[in-house]
């Protein structure tokens, strides 16, 4: 019931209050004295109708020092400060998480880029021999070898021709006229 005006729950061994208490639009008093409360909803400080929060006698309560628990204004101030700190911390946590996601994406991109660079370096090394200067050098060497072989063939062909003609001259059976 959102129209609830008072909660009197002292000496009930309660350890916490539900966060939904901040939705009560007519609440003016919350009495949870002498329980086992560890925390209370921080949003209670923003409920405009809440005039009195009584929570002394809860030794494990962490939202406010013991000497402030019997003063609603001081307790509300402690809750408001913690709520602001939580909002700042949540915003910073979200920002940090976003930065971590971005860092992970950048790290993945860096790994992919590094891999691509490595592949390109392998391709470059494999294609080194196809560079124009290397091609020209190999072509010149090939042409040198072809000319050398051609010269040797012409030299041995002439030697063979001369030897055959000489042999022919020596073995003629008919005299020349």
C-alpha positions as a printed NumPy array, in Angstrom:
array([[   0.   ,    0.   ,    0.   ],
       [   1.703,    3.196,   -1.188],
       [  -0.395,    5.309,    1.17 ],
       [   1.185,    3.829,    4.312],
       [   2.066,    6.659,    6.706],
       [   3.94 ,    4.942,    9.57 ],
       [   6.061,    1.835,    9.994],
       [   6.579,    0.836,   13.609],
       [   8.818,   -2.238,   13.613],
       [  11.037,   -1.786,   16.666],
       [  12.451,   -4.845,   18.464],
       [  11.7  ,   -7.328,   15.66 ],
       [  15.202,   -8.627,   14.811],
       [  15.025,   -7.09 ,   11.337],
       [  18.299,   -7.025,    9.412],
       [  17.262,   -4.871,    6.453],
       [  14.412,   -2.856,    4.978],
       [  13.118,   -3.343,    1.434],
       [  14.168,   -0.842,   -1.238],
       [  10.494,   -0.454,   -2.156],
       [   9.98 ,    1.767,    0.912],
       [  11.112,    4.701,   -1.222],
       [   7.922,    4.242,   -3.297],
       [   5.661,    5.051,   -0.337],
       [   4.27 ,    8.503,   -1.147],
       [   2.681,    9.26 ,    2.249],
       [   5.213,    7.755,    4.69 ],
       [   6.163,   10.1  ,    7.495],
       [   7.679,    7.833,   10.176],
       [   9.831,    4.705,   10.134],
       [  10.694,    3.237,   13.518],
       [  13.146,    0.331,   13.379],
       [  14.871,    0.874,   16.705],
       [  16.534,   -2.007,   18.549],
       [  16.692,   -4.477,   15.652],
       [  19.665,   -6.095,   13.93 ],
       [  19.691,   -3.748,   10.937],
       [  22.818,   -3.751,    8.778],
       [  21.609,   -1.135,    6.309],
       [  18.59 ,    0.862,    5.248],
       [  17.669,    2.029,    1.742],
       [  19.716,    5.086,    0.817],
       [  16.812,    6.447,   -1.235],
       [  14.852,    7.175,    1.948],
       [  16.627,   10.539,    2.09 ],
       [  14.751,   11.562,   -1.082],
       [  11.243,   10.718,    0.145],
       [   9.746,   14.189,    0.665],
       [   7.074,   13.141,    3.196],
       [   9.463,   11.268,    5.521],
       [   9.924,   13.307,    8.689],
       [  11.233,   10.76 ,   11.172],
       [  13.565,    7.75 ,   10.845],
       [  14.331,    6.122,   14.17 ],
       [  17.088,    3.531,   13.967],
       [  19.159,    3.716,   17.141],
       [  19.968,    0.431,   18.863],
       [  21.057,   -1.252,   15.602],
       [  24.728,   -1.889,   16.371],
       [  25.581,   -3.317,   12.916],
       [  24.057,   -0.457,   10.937],
       [  26.701,    0.863,    8.519],
       [  24.962,    3.818,    6.854],
       [  25.522,    6.267,    9.714],
       [  27.671,    6.58 ,   12.85 ],
       [  25.923,    5.623,   16.077],
       [  25.65 ,    9.212,   17.364],
       [  23.746,   10.253,   14.187],
       [  21.164,    7.467,   14.225],
       [  18.775,    9.285,   16.568],
       [  18.792,   12.511,   14.504],
       [  16.628,   12.169,   11.37 ],
       [  18.189,   15.221,    9.674],
       [  21.756,   13.913,   10.21 ],
       [  20.747,   10.387,    9.172],
       [  19.079,   11.78 ,    6.058],
       [  22.247,   13.778,    5.296],
       [  24.386,   10.608,    5.684],
       [  22.035,    8.697,    3.381],
       [  22.078,   11.532,    0.815],
       [  25.888,   11.693,    0.816],
       [  26.197,    7.94 ,    0.419],
       [  23.634,    7.988,   -2.373],
       [  25.584,   10.721,   -4.19 ],
       [  28.822,    8.804,   -3.701],
       [  27.164,    5.637,   -4.991],
       [  25.886,    7.517,   -8.053],
       [  29.37 ,    8.893,   -8.718],
       [  30.946,    5.503,   -8.13 ],
       [  28.351,    3.795,  -10.352],
       [  28.98 ,    6.354,  -13.099],
       [  32.736,    5.877,  -12.77 ],
       [  32.29 ,    2.103,  -12.715],
       [  30.193,    2.265,  -15.887],
       [  32.77 ,    4.541,  -17.473],
       [  35.544,    2.144,  -16.464],
       [  33.601,   -0.806,  -17.88 ],
       [  33.059,    1.079,  -21.154],
       [  36.751,    1.914,  -21.29 ],
       [  37.602,   -1.721,  -20.604],
       [  35.318,   -2.824,  -23.461],
       [  36.989,   -0.251,  -25.733],
       [  40.426,   -1.388,  -24.573],
       [  39.52 ,   -5.018,  -25.298],
       [  38.254,   -4.068,  -28.765],
       [  41.425,   -2.07 ,  -29.451],
       [  43.54 ,   -4.954,  -28.187],
       [  41.696,   -7.314,  -30.545],
       [  42.2  ,   -4.87 ,  -33.428],
       [  45.88 ,   -4.593,  -32.532],
       [  46.223,   -8.379,  -32.52 ],
       [  44.461,   -8.608,  -35.897],
       [  46.622,   -5.835,  -37.31 ],
       [  49.78 ,   -7.471,  -35.976],
       [  48.702,  -10.756,  -37.568],
       [  48.015,   -8.987,  -40.888],
       [  51.402,   -7.28 ,  -40.758],
       [  53.055,  -10.641,  -40.141],
       [  51.22 ,  -12.162,  -43.12 ],
       [  52.209,   -9.215,  -45.325],
       [  55.843,   -9.54 ,  -44.239],
       [  55.729,  -13.224,  -45.213],
       [  54.239,  -12.296,  -48.581],
       [  56.915,   -9.643,  -49.091],
       [  59.662,  -12.127,  -48.277],
       [  58.134,  -14.678,  -50.658],
       [  57.87 ,  -12.108,  -53.44 ],
       [  61.313,  -10.55 ,  -52.909],
       [  62.728,  -12.411,  -55.873],
       [  60.059,  -10.854,  -58.103],
       [  61.28 ,   -7.337,  -57.531],
       [  62.23 ,   -5.62 ,  -60.825],
       [  65.89 ,   -5.17 ,  -59.909],
       [  66.156,   -8.828,  -58.949],
       [  64.318,   -9.828,  -62.142],
       [  66.624,   -7.688,  -64.276],
       [  69.706,   -9.087,  -62.53 ],
       [  68.515,  -12.667,  -63.08 ],
       [  67.562,  -11.934,  -66.689],
       [  71.015,  -10.445,  -67.363],
       [  72.636,  -13.515,  -65.798],
       [  70.423,  -15.789,  -67.879],
       [  71.304,  -13.887,  -71.067],
       [  75.006,  -14.092,  -70.173],
       [  74.667,  -17.853,  -69.799],
       [  72.755,  -18.134,  -73.098],
       [  75.442,  -16.061,  -74.905],
       [  78.203,  -18.149,  -73.311],
       [  76.472,  -21.366,  -74.392],
       [  75.798,  -19.922,  -77.855],
       [  79.431,  -18.86 ,  -78.239],
       [  80.598,  -22.327,  -77.169],
       [  78.179,  -23.981,  -79.601],
       [  79.377,  -21.742,  -82.457],
       [  83.025,  -22.38 ,  -81.47 ],
       [  82.583,  -26.181,  -81.377],
       [  80.466,  -26.1  ,  -84.519],
       [  83.282,  -24.306,  -86.359],
       [  85.854,  -26.693,  -84.947],
       [  83.741,  -29.638,  -86.003],
       [  83.122,  -28.137,  -89.438],
       [  86.835,  -27.499,  -89.94 ],
       [  87.676,  -31.01 ,  -88.761],
       [  85.064,  -32.534,  -91.074],
       [  86.248,  -30.473,  -94.038],
       [  89.835,  -31.416,  -93.31 ],
       [  88.912,  -35.055,  -93.022],
       [  86.905,  -34.744,  -96.234],
       [  89.867,  -33.238,  -98.02 ],
       [  92.07 ,  -36.038,  -96.829],
       [  89.708,  -38.786,  -97.886],
       [  88.603,  -37.697, -101.279],
       [  88.476,  -40.519, -103.761],
       [  88.141,  -38.38 , -106.847],
       [  90.613,  -35.756, -107.827],
       [  89.424,  -32.25 , -108.46 ],
       [  89.476,  -31.016, -112.017]])
